[in-house]
Coordinates of C-alpha atoms in Angstrom, one line a residue:
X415 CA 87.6 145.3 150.7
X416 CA 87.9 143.1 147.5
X417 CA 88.1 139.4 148.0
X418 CA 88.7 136.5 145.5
X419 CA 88.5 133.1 147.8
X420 CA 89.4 129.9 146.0
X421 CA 88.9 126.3 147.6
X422 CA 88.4 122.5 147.8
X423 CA 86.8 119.8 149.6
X424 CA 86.6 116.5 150.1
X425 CA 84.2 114.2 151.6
X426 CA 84.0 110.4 152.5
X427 CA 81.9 108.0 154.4
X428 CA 82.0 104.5 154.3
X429 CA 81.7 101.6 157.1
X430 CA 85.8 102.0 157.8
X431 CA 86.3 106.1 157.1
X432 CA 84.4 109.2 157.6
X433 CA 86.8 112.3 156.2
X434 CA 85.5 115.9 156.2
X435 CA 88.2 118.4 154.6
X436 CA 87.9 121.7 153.4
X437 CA 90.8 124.2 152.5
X438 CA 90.2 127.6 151.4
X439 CA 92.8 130.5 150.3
X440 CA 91.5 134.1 150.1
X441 CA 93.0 137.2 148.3
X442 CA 92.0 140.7 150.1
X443 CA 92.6 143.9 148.4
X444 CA 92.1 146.6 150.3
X445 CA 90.9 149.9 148.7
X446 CA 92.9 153.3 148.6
X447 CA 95.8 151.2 150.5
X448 CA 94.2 151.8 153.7
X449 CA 96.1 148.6 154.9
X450 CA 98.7 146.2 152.9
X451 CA 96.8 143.4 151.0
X452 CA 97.1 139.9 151.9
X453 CA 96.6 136.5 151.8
X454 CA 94.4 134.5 154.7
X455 CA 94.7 130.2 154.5
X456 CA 91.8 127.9 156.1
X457 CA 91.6 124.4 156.9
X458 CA 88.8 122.4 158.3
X459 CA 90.2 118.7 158.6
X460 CA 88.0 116.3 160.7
X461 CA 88.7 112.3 160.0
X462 CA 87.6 109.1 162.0
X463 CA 89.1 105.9 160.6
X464 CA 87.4 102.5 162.3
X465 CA 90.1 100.1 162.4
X466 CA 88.0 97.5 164.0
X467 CA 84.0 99.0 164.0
X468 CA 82.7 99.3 166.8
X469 CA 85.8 98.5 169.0
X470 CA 88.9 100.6 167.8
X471 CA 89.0 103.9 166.1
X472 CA 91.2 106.6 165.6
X473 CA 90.7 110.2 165.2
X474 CA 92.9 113.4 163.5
X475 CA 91.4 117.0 163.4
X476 CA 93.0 120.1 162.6
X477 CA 91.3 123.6 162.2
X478 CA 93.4 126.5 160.6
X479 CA 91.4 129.9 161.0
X480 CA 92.1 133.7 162.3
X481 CA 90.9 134.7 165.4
X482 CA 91.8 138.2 167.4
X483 CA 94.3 139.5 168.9
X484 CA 92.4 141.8 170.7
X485 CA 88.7 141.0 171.0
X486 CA 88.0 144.3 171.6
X487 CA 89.7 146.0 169.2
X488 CA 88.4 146.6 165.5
X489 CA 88.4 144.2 163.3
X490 CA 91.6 144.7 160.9
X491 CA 94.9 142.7 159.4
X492 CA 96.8 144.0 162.7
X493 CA 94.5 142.6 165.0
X494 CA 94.4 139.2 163.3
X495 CA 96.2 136.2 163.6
X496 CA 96.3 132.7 162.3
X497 CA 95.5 130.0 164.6
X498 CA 95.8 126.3 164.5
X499 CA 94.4 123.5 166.2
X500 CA 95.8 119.9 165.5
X501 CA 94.5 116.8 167.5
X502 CA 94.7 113.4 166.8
X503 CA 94.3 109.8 169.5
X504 CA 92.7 106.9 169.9
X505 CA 89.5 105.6 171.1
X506 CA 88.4 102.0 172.5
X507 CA 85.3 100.4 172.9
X508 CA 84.3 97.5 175.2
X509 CA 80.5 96.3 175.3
X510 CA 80.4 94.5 178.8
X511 CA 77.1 93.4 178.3
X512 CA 73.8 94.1 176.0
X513 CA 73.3 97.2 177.6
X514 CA 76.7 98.6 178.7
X515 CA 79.3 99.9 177.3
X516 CA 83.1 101.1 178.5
X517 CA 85.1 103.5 176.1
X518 CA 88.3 105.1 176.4
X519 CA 90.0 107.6 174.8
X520 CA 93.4 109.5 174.6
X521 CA 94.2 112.9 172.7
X522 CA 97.3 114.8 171.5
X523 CA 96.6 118.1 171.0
X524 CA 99.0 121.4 169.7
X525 CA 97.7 124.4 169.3
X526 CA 99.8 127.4 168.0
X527 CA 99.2 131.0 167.8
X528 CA 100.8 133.4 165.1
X529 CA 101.1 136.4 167.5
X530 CA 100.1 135.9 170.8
X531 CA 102.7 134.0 172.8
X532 CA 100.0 130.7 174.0
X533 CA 101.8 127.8 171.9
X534 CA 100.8 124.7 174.2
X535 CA 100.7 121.3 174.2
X536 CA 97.9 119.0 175.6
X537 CA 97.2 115.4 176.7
X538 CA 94.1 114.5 178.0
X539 CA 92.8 111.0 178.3
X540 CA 89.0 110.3 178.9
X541 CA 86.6 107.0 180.4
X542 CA 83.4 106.5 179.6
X543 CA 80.5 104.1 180.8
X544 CA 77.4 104.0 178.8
X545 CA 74.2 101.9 180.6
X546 CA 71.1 101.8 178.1
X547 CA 68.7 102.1 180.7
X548 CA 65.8 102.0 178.1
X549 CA 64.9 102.2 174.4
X550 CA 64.7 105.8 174.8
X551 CA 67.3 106.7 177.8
X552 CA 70.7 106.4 178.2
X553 CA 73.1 107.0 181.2
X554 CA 76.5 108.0 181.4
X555 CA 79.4 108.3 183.9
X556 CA 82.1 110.0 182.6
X557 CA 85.7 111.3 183.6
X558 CA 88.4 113.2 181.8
X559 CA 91.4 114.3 182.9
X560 CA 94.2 116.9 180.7
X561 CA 97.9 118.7 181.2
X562 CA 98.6 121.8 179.5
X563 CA 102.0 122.7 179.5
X564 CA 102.6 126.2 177.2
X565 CA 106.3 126.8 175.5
X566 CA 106.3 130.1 177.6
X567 CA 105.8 129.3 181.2
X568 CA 106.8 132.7 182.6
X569 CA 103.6 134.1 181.3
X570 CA 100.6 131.3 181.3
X571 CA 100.5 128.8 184.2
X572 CA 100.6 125.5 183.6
X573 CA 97.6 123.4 184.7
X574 CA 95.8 120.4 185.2
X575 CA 92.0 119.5 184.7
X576 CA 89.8 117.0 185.9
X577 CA 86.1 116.7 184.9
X578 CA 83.6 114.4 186.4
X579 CA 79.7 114.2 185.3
X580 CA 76.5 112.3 184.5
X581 CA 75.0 112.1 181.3
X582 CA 71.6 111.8 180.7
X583 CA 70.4 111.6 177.0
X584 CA 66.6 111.0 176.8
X585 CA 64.4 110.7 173.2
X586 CA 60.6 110.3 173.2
X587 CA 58.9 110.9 170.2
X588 CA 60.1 113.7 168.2
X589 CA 62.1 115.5 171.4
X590 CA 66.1 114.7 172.5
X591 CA 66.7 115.6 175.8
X592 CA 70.8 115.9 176.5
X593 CA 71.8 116.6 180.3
X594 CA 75.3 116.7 181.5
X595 CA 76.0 117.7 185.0
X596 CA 79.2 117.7 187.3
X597 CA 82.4 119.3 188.6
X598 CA 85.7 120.6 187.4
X599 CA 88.9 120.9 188.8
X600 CA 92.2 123.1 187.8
X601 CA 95.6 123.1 189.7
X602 CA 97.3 126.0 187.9
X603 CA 101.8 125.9 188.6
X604 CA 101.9 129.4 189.9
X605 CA 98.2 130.5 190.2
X606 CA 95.5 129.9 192.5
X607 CA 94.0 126.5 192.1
X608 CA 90.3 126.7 190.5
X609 CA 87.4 124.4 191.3
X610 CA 83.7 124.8 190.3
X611 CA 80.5 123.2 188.4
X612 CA 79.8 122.0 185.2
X613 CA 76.7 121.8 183.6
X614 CA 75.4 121.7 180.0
X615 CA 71.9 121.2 178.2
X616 CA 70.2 120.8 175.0
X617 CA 67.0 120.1 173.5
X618 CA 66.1 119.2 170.0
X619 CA 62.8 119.6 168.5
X620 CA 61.9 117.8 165.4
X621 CA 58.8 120.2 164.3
X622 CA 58.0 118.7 161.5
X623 CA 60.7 115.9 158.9
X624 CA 62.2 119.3 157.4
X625 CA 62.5 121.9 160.9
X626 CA 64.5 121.2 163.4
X627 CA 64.3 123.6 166.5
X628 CA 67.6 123.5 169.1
X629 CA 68.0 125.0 172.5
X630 CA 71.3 124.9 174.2
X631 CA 72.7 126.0 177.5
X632 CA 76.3 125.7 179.5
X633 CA 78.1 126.6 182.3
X634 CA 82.0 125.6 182.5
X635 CA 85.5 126.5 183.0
X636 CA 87.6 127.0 179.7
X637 CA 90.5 128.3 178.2
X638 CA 90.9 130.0 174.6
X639 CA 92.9 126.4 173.3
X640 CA 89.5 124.1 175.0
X641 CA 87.2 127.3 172.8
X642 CA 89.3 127.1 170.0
X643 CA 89.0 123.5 169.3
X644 CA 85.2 123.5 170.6
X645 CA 84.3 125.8 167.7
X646 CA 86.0 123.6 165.1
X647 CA 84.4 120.6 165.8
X648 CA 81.1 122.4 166.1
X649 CA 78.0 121.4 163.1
X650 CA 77.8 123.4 159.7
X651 CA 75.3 126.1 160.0
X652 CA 74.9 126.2 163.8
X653 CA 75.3 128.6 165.2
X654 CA 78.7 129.7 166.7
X655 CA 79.1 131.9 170.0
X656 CA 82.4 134.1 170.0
X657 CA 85.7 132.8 171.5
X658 CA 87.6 134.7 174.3
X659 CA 90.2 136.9 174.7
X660 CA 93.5 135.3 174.0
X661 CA 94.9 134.9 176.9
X662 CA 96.2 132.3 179.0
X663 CA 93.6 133.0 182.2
X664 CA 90.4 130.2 182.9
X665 CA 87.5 131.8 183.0
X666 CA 84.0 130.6 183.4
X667 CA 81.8 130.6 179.7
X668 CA 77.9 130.6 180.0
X669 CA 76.6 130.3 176.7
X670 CA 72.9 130.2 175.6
X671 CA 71.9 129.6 171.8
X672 CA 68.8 129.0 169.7
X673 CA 68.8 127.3 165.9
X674 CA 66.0 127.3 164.1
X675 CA 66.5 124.8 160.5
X676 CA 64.2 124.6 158.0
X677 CA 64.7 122.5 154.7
X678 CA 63.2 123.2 151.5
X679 CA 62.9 121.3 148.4
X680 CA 65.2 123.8 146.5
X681 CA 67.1 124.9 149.6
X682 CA 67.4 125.5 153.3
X683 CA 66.5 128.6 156.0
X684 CA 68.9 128.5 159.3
X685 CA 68.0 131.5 161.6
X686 CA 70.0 131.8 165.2
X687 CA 70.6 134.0 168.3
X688 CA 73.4 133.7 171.0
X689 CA 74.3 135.2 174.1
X690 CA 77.9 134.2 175.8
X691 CA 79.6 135.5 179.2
X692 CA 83.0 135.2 180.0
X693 CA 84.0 135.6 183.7
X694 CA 88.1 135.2 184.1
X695 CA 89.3 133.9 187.2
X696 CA 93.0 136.1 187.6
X697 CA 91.1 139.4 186.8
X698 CA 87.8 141.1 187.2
X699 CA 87.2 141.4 183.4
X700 CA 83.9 140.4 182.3
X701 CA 83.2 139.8 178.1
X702 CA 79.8 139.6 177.0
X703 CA 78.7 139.0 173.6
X704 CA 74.8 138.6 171.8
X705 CA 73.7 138.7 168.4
X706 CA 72.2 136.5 165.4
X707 CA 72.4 135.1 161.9
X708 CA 70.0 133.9 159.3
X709 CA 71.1 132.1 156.3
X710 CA 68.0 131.2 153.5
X711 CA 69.8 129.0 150.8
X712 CA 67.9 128.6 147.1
X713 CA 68.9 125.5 145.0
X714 CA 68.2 127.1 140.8
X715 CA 69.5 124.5 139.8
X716 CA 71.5 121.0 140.3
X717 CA 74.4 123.2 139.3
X718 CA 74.1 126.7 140.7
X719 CA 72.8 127.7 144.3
X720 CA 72.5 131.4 145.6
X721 CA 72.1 132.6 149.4
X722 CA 71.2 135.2 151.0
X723 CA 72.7 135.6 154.3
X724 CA 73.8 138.1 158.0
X725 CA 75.1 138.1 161.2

């Protein structure tokens, strides 16, 4: 496969607007016309405009990509399809005292599926406390609550979802500690209502000022439109784990990933592994997925860089 990929980006941040865009058009020619060439779009939109620091904000994403029909089928242009996630809301922020903190927040979110019929709409709404227990630890209580409601209702089940958990967020030295642990709960509109735990955690390791070492773990309910969005807002360079089927079922997702960064004066070395589970909740299927990907960057000059890179 020949491809010619062509793109721009732009970035910002000041004290009022932090913008992250980057579109990207590729051109694949496929050799001896084993499958008709084509055209594949990308977008990676993420902007957070403070209309009053510290107190009001406001917040639009949207993530154009391809994902698979069929996650177990090959990978080729019939089992690919584009996918879009747009999201946009508010967020509010009241300091109650020195040490605590209330936010808020509300989200609109579309996504939209070239193929698979899973076009929904979601509004979810979030609260927030934040108590600064220390220097180094803070505590949270949080609660979000969401309504999905997909254009075809004959095939995915509307639902509901309510998550309640503690946050505990811990730095000492050159270690951050990041616990979050509580409960879900789905009412599905013709499907058997799901409850069950949530719990995720990471640890970053500052090795030295240029290595970084992260170790992250989760256990949740999910659903390809709460993955899909998830991997869009998710860091440059760290490592992603593989979304799910498409389909419109929950499932459980236990995820487990390591990131190793190291930052050179002429360049960078990022080396990860993952493991993922998904455990659907209207069927016995079971996906598991592993692997890893290194990435080790060389700056030649302040106007040409080269990598060398694998998954």
């Amino acid at each position: 496969t020949h491809v010619l990929s062509a793109g721009l980006s732009y970035l910002e941040n000041s004290r009022t607007l932090d913008a992250r865009v980057n579109a990207q058009a590729a051109y694949r020619k496929y050799k001896n016309n084993i499958f008709s060439d084509d055209t594949v779009l990308g977008l990676d939109a993420n902007l957070l405009w403070r209309i009053s620091p510290d107190r009001f904000s406001w917040t639009l994403e949207d993530y154009l990509t391809q994902t698979a029909i069929q996650s177990l089928r090959p990978d080729t242009p019939s089992n690919r399809q584009q996918t879009n996630v747009f999201t946009t809301g508010p967020d509010f922020k009241l300091r109650l005292s020195p040490v605590q903190v209330l936010q808020f927040g509300v989200r609109y979110t579309r996504n939209t599926y070239e193929t698979s019929d899973l076009d929904n709409t979601r509004n979810s709404g979030a609260v927030k406390w934040i108590y600064l227990s220390s220097p180094s630890t803070t505590l949270s209580l949080n609660y979000d609550a969401q309504k999905v409601n997909y254009d075809n209702e004959i095939l995915n089940p509307n639902f509901d979802r309510q998550d309640a958990f503690l946050g505990i967020e811990n730095r000492l030295s050159s270690n951050i500690f990041v616990l979050n642990a509580g409960a879900t709960s789905i009412q599905r509109e013709k499907a058997p209502d799901v409850d069950g735990s949530l719990g995720r955690f990471s640890w970053t390791r500052l090795v030295s000022p240029v290595s970084t070492f992260v170790l992250s773990i989760s256990s949740e309910l999910s659903d390809v439109g709460r993955q899909a969005l998830a991997a869009g807002q998710a860091p440059p360079n760290q490592q992603s784990v593989p979304g799910a089927s498409v389909t419109g079922d929950v499932f459980r997702t236990k995820n487990a990933s390591v990131t190793f960064t190291h930052r050179r004066v002429f360049g960078s070395d990022v080396i990860g592994l993952f493991k993922s589970k998904n455990e659907y909740k209207l069927s016995d299927a079971e996906e598991e997925s592993k692997g890893g990907s290194f990435d080790i960057s060389y700056e030649l000059s302040g106007a040409l860089a080269a990598s060398v890179f694998a998954s």
